[in-house]
Coordinates of C-alpha atoms in Angstrom, one line a residue:
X1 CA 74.0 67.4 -7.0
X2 CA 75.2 71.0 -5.6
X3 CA 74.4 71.4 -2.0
X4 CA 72.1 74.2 -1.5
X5 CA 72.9 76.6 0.6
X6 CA 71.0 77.4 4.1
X7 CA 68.8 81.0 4.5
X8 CA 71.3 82.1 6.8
X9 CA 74.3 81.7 4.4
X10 CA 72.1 83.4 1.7
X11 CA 70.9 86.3 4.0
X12 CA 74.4 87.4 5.4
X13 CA 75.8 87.4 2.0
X14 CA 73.0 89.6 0.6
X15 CA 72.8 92.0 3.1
X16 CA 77.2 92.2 2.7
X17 CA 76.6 92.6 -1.3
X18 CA 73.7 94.8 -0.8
X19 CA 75.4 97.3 2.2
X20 CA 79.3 97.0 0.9
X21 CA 77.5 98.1 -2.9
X22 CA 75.8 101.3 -0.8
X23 CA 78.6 102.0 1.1
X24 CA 81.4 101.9 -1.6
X25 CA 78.8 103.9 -3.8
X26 CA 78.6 106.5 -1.4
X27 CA 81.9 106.4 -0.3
X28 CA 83.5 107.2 -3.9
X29 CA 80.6 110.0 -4.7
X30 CA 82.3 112.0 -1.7
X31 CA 85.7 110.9 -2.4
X32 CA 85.1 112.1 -5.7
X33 CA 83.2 115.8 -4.8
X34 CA 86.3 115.9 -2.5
X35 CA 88.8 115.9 -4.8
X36 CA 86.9 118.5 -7.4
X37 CA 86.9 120.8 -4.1
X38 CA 90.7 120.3 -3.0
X39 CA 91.6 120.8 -7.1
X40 CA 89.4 123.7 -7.4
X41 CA 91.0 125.5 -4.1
X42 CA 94.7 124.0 -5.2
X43 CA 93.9 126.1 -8.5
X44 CA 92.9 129.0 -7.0
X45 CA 95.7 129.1 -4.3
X46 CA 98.7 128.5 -6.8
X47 CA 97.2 131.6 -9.5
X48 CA 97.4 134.0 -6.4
X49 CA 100.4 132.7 -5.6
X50 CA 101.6 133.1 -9.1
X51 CA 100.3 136.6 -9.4
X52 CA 101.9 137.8 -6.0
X53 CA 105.0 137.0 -7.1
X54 CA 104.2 138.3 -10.5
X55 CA 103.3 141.8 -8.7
X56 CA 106.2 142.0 -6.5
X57 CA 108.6 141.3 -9.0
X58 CA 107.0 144.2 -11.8
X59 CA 108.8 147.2 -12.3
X60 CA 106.6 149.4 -13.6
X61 CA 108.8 152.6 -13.8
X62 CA 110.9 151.0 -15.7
X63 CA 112.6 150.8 -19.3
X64 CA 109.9 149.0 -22.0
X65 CA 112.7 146.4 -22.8
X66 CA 114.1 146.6 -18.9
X67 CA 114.7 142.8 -17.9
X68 CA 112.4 141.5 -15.0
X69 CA 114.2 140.8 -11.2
X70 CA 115.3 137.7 -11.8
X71 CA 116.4 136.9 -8.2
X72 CA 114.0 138.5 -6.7
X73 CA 111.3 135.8 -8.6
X74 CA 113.9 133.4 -7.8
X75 CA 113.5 134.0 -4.2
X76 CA 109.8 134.2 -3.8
X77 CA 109.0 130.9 -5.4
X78 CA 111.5 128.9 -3.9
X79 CA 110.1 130.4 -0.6
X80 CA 106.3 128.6 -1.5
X81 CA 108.2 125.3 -1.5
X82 CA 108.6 122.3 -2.8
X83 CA 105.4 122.4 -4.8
X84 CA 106.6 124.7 -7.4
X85 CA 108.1 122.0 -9.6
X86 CA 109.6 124.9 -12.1
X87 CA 109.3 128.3 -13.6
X88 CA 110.4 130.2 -16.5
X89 CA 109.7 133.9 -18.6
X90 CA 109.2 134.0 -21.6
X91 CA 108.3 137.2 -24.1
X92 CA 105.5 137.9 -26.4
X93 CA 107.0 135.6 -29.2
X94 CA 107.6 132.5 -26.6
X95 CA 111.0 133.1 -26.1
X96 CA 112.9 132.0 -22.7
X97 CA 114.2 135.2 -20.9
X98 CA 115.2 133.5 -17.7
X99 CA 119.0 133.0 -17.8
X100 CA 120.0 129.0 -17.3
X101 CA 123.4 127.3 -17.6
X102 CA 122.1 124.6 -19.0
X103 CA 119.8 125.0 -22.7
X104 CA 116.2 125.3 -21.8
X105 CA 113.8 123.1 -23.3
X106 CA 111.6 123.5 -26.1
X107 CA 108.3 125.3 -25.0
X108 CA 105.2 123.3 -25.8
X109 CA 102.6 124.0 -27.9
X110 CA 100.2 124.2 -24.7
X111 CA 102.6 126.2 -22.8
X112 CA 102.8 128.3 -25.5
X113 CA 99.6 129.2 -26.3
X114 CA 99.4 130.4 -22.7
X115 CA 101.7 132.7 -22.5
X116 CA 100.2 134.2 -26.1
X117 CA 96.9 134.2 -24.3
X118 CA 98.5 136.1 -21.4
X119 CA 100.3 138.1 -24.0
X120 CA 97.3 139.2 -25.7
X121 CA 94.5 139.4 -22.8
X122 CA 96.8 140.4 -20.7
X123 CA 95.3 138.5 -17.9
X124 CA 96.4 135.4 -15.8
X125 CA 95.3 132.3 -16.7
X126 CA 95.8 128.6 -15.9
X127 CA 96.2 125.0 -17.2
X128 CA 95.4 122.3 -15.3
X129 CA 96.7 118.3 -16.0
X130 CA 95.5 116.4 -13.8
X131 CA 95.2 112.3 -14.0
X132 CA 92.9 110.8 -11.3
X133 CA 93.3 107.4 -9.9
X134 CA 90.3 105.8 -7.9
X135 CA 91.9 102.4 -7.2
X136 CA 93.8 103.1 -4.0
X137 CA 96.6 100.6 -4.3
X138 CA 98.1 102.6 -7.3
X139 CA 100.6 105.1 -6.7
X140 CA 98.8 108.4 -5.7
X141 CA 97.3 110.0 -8.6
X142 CA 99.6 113.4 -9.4
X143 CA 99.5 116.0 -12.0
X144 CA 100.5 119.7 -12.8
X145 CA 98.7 123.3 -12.5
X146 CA 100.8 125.7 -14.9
X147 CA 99.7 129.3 -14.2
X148 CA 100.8 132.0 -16.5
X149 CA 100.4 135.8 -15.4
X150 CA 101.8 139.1 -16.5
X151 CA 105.2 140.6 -14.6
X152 CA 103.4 144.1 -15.4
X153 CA 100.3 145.4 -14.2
X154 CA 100.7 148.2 -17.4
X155 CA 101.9 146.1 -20.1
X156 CA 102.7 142.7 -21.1
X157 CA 106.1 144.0 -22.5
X158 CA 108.2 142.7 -19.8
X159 CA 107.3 139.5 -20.2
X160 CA 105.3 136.4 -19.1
X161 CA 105.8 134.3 -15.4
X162 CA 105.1 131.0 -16.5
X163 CA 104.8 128.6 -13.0
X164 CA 104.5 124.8 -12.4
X165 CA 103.0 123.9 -9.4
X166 CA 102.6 120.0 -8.4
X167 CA 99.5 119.1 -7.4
X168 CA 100.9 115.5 -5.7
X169 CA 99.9 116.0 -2.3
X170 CA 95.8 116.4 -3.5
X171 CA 96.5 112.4 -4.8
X172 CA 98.5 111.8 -1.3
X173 CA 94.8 113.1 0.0
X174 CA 92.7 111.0 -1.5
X175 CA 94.3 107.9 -1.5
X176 CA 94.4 108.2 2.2
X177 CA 90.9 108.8 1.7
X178 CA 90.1 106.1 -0.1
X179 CA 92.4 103.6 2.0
X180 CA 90.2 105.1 5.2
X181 CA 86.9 105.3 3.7
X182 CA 87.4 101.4 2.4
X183 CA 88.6 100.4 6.1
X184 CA 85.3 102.2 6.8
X185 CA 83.4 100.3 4.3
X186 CA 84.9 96.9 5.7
X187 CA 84.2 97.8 9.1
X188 CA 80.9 99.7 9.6
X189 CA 79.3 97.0 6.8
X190 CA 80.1 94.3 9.1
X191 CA 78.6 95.8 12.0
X192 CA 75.3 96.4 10.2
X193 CA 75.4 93.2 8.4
X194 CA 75.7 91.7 11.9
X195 CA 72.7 94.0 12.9
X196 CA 70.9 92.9 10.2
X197 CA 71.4 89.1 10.2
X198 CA 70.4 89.0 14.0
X199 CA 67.5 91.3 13.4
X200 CA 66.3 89.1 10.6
X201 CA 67.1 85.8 12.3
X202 CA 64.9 86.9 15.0
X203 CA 62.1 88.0 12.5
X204 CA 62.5 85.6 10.0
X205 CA 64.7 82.8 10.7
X206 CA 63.3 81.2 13.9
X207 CA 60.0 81.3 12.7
X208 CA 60.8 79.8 9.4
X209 CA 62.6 77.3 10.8
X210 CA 59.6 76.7 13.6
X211 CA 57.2 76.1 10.4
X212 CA 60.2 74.0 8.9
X213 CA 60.1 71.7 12.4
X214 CA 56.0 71.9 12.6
X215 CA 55.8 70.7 9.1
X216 CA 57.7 68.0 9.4
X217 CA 55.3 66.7 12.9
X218 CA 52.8 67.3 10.4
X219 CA 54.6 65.0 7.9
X220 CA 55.0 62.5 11.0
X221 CA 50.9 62.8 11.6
X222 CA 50.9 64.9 14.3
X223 CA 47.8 67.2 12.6
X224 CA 47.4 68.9 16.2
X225 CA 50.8 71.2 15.2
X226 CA 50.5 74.8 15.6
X227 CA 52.7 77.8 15.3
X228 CA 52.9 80.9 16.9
X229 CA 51.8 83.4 14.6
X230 CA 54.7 86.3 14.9
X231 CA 56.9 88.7 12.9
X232 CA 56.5 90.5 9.9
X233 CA 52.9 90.9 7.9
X234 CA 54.0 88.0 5.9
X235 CA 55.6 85.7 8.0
X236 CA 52.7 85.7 10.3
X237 CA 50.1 85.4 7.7
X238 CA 52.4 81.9 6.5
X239 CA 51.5 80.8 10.1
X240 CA 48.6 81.7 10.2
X241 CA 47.9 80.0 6.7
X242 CA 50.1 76.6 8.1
X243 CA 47.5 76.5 11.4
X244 CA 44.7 76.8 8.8
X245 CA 45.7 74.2 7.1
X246 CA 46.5 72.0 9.9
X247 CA 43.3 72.2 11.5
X248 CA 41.8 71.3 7.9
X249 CA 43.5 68.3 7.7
X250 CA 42.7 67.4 11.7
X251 CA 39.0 68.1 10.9
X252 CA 39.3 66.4 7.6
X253 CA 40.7 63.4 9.2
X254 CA 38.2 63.3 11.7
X255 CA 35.6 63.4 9.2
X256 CA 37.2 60.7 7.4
X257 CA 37.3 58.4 10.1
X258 CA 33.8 59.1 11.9
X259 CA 32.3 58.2 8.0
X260 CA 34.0 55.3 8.3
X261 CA 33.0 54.5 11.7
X262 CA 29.6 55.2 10.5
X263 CA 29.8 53.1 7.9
X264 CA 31.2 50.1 9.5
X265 CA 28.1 50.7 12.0
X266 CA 25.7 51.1 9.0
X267 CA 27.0 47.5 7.8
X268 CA 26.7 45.8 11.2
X269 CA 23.5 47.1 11.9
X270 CA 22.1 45.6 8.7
X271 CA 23.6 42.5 9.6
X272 CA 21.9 42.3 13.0
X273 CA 18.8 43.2 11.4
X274 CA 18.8 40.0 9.6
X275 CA 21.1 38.1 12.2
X276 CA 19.3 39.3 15.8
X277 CA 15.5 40.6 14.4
X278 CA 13.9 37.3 13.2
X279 CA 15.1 35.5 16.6
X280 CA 14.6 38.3 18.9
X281 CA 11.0 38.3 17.5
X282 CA 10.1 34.8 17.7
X283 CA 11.8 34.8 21.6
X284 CA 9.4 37.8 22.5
X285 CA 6.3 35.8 21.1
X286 CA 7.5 33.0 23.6
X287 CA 7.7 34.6 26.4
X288 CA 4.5 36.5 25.8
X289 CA 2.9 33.3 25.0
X290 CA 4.8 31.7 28.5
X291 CA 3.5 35.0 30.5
X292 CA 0.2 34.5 29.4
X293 CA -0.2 31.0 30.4
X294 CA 1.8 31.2 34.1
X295 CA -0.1 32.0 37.0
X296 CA 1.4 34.5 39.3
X297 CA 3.9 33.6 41.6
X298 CA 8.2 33.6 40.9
X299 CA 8.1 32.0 37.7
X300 CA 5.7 35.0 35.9
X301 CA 7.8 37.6 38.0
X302 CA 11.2 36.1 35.8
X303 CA 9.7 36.3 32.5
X304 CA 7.8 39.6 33.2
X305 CA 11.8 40.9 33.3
X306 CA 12.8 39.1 31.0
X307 CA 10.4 40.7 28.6
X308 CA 11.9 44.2 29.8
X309 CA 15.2 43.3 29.1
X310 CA 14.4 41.7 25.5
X311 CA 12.3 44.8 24.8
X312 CA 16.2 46.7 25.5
X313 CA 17.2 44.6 23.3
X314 CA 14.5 44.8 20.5
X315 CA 14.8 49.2 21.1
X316 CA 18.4 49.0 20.2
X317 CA 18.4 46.6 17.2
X318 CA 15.5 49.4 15.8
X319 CA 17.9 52.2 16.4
X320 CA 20.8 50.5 14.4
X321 CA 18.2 50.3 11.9
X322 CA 17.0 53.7 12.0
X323 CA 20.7 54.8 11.9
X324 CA 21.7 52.5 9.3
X325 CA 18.3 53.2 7.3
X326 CA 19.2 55.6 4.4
X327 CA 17.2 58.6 4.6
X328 CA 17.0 61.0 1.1
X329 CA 14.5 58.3 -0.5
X330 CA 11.3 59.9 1.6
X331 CA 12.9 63.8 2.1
X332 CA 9.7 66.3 1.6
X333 CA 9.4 70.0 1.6
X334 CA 8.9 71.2 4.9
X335 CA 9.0 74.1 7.0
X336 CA 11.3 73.8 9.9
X337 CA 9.0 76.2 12.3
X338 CA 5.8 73.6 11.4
X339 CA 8.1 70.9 12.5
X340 CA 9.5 72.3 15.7
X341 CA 5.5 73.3 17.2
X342 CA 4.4 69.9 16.2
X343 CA 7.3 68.5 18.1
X344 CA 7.1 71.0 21.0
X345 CA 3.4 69.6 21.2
X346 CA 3.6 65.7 21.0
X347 CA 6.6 66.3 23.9
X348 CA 5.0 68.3 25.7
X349 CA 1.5 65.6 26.6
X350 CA 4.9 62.6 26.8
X351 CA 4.8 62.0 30.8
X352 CA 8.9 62.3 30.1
X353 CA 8.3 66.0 30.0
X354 CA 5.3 66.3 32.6
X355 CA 8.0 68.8 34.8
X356 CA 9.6 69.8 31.6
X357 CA 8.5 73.7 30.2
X358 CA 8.9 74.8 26.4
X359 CA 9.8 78.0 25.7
X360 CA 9.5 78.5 22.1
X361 CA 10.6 81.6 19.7
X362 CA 9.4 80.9 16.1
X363 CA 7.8 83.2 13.2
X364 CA 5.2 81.6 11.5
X365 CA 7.0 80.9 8.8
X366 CA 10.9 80.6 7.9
X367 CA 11.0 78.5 4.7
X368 CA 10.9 75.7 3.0
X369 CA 13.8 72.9 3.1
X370 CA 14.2 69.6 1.6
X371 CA 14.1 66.9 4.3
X372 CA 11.8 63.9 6.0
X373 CA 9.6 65.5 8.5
X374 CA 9.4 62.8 10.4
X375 CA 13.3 62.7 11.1
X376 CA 13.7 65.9 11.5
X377 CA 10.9 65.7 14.0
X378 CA 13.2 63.1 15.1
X379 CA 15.8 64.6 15.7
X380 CA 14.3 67.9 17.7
X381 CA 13.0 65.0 20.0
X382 CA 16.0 63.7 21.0
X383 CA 17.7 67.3 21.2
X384 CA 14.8 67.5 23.8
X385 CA 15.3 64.4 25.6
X386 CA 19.1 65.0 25.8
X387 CA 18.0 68.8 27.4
X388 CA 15.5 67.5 29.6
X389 CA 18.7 64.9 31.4
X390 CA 20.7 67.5 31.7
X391 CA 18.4 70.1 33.6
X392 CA 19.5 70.1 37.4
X393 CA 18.3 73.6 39.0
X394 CA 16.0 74.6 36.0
X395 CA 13.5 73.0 34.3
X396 CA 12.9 75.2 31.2
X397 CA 14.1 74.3 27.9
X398 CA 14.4 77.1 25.3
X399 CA 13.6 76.2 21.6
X400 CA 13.8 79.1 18.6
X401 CA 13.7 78.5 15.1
X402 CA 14.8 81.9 12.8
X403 CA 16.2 82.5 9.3
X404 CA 20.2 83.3 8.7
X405 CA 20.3 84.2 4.7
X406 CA 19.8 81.0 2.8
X407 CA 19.7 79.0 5.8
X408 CA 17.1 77.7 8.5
X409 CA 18.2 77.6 11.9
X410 CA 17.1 75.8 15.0
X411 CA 18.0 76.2 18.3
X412 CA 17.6 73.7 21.3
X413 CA 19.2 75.0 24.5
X414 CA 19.6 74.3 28.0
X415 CA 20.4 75.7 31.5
X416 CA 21.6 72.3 32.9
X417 CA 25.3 70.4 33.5
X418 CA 26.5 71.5 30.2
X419 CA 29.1 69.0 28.3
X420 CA 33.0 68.9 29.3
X421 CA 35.3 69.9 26.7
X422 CA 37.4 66.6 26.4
X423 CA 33.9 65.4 26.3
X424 CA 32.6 67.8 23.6
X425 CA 34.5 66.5 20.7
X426 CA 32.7 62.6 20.8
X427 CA 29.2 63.0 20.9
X428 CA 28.2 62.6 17.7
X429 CA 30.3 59.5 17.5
X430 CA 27.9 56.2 17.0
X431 CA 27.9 54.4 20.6
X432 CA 30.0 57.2 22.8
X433 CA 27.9 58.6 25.7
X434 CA 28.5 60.1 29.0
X435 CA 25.5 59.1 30.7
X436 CA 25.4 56.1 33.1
X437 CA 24.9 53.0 32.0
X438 CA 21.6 51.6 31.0
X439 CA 20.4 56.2 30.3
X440 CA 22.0 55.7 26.7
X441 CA 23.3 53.7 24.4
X442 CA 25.3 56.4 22.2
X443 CA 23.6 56.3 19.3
X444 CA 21.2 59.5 19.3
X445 CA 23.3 62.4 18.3
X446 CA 25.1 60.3 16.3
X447 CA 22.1 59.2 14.1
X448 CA 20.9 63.1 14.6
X449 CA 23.7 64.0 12.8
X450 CA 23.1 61.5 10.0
X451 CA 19.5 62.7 9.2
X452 CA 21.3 66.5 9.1
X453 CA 23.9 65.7 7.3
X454 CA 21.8 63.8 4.5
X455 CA 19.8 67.0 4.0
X456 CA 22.7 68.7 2.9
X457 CA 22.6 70.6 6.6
X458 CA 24.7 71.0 9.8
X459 CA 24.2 70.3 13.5
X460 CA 27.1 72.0 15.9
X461 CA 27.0 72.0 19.7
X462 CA 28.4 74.9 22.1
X463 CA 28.6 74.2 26.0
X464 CA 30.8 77.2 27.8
X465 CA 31.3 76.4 31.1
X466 CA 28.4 76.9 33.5
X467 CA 26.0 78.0 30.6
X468 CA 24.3 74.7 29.6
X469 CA 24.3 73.6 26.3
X470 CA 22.9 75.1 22.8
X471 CA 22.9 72.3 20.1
X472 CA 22.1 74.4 16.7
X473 CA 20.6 73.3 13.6
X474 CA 21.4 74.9 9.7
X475 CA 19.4 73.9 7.4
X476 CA 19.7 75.0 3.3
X477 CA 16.8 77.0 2.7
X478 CA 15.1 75.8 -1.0
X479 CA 12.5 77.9 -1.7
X480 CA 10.2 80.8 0.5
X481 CA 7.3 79.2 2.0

């Protein structure tokens, strides 16, 4: 199997394909508008060149068939230099005038045409042959610029000054160009590849490799992983989709297991029913029967509390049952704002609440949901009770029932203790409670939850610091009252 390779390895050699391609690109398009300009001015220099010399050497005073000044030509272009590679005249029929001890060579066909061209126009003209080499570790690209030009300024009679000039040195040029522009290439690439890498490791990178480390804590069941949410649009918006998720999976989990913490509580209340309920009630009829028959004195005094604590006992075997009960069976259609005055007003005459005051905010009507009015009634009691042993400088518990779209709300807040946060998280879990022992028994919010839940509804709780508590209730709506 190949090994793949890392992001790192795949970045640096895509930012060195991506800026060597731009940089050679632009390197050769200037190398290349470079050269055009040195030819263009090499042309231009050698046919003034050529028709300086062709002027100072003219005689125009002279004979028709006078011969031009040979040495005088001589002279001139070996002054320009080495880059005259040869010259020759020639007449109006292409013959060599220009006296040589050795045979001259046959003029060619393009050669010749310019000097018929200068013969006929009478006007200088040029040739230019020129091969161009762009690899630089060739030998420098070289070439010829042959300039023909009258010797007369009156006639063409006197013949035709046909000059070779190299054009070497322009190919010297550029392939010191090109050998400079490719050190360029090698070295101002690396420096922004190095730019770029770091750049993008910094953007990219570490936080790809921070979600690569989160997800596997995820993989290990840490579900509490975050990441920071940083760099570019879409890196951050990957974060902030991973943290979604992982707070999914958390609060799925934590579904998962309070259902089946409910469940296994559902089971063993059903079992006590049967187990502790036929018992319990024949000891209670005992020990009614005993009371009943015992005069006063230390003996009645014992069973008196016994009785109390069997009734403890008897109050929490019917909440087990009331949580473990199933609930849709009996759900009604009922309007939550009927539910919560009702409730308001059997509280309010319960000596529990004799100190207690309501302060209610309710329309008349809200709509109409789908669930047991006596749980719900429930389950506003409870909220209540829960309020009313929280309360510590107030004694005023606010209750508001409204309408949010398709959904009933209601509200049941205090001003007391409020709830701490490592706290907050547990209370609707069956048999967890705060309050001292013998206030609670843990299973109120939990089963509060339960009648909520069945009804297709939600029941959150808020508690900022030094604000209280605000339990709130969401209801689907089914229909307008």
């Amino acid at each position: 199997m190949r090994r793949k390779t890392g992001l790192y390895s795949e970045i640096i050699f895509t930012m060195a394909v991506v800026v060597g391609a731009a940089l050679l690109l632009g390197g050769f398009l200037l190398l290349k508008l470079t050269e055009t300009e040195l030819l263009g001015q090499r042309v231009e220099y050698t046919r003034q060149m050529a028709m300086f010399v062709a002027r100072a050497a003219s005689t125009p005073n002279a004979a028709p068939k006078a011969p031009p000044n040979f040495t005088m030509i001589k002279a001139m272009l070996e002054d320009i230099g080495p880059e005259v590679a040869s010259w020759d005249i020639y007449d109006r029929y292409g013959n060599r005038m220009t006296p040589r001890k050795k045979p001259s060579p046959v003029l060619t066909s393009p050669d010749k045409a310019l000097v018929q061209e200068v013969t006929y126009y009478s006007q200088t003209v040029h040739r230019v042959d020129y091969k161009r080499e762009w690899i630089p570790v060739v030998s420098p690209a070289s070439g010829l610029v042959t300039v023909a030009t009258p010797l007369r300024s009156s006639t063409a009679g006197n013949g035709v000054l046909l000059v070779r000039f190299s054009l070497s040195e322009i190919g010297q040029q550029i392939n010191a160009a090109r050998n400079m522009m490719l050190l360029y290439v090698v070295l101002y690439g690396a420096v922004l590849t190095g730019f770029g890498v770091v750049l993008l490791g910094r953007a990219v990178i570490k936080p790809v490799r921070q979600l690569r480390e989160a997800t596997s804590r995820v993989t290990d069941g840490d579900l509490s992983t975050n990441v920071a949410a940083h760099g570019p649009g879409e890196i951050a918006d990957l974060a902030n989709s991973f943290n979604a998720m992982t707070d999914a999976l958390q609060k799925g989990r934590e579904d998962l297991i309070r259902s089946e913490r409910m469940a296994s509580v559902g089971h063993l209340s059903a079992g006590m029913a049967h187990e502790i309920g036929n018992p319990l009630g024949a000891v209670l009829g005992y020990l009614e029967l005993l009371k009943s028959e015992l005069e006063p004195g230390r003996s009645k005094e014992i069973v008196e509390k016994s009785l109390i604590e069997i009734n403890r006992i008897d109050h929490l075997v019917k909440e087990l049952l009331d949580y473990a009960a199933p609930t849709g069976e009996q759900q009604e259609i009922v309007d939550p704002a009927d539910v919560l005055r009702e409730s308001v007003d059997i509280a309010s005459h319960q000596k529990a609440f004799a100190e207690i005051e309501f302060s209610v905010d309710s329309p008349a009507r809200i709509g109409l949901v789908r669930i047991d009015p006596h749980k719900l009634m429930q389950v506003m009691i409870n909220l209540m009770v829960n309020a009313k042993d929280c309360l510590e400088d107030s004694n005023t518990i606010y209750l508001a029932a409204t309408r949010q779209g398709q959904f009933a709300e209601i509200v049941v807040r205090d001003e007391g203790c409020g709830i701490p946060d490592d706290v907050l998280p547990h209370i609707f879990d069956p048999f967890f409670t705060s309050k001292p022992q013998g206030k609670g028994r843990g299973l109120g919010l939990a089963i509060c939850q339960r009648i909520i839940t069945e009804a297709g509804g939600k029941i959150v709780a808020r508690s900022p610091k030094d604000m209280g508590t605000t339990f709130t209730i969401l209801l689907p709506i089914e229909r307008d009252g």
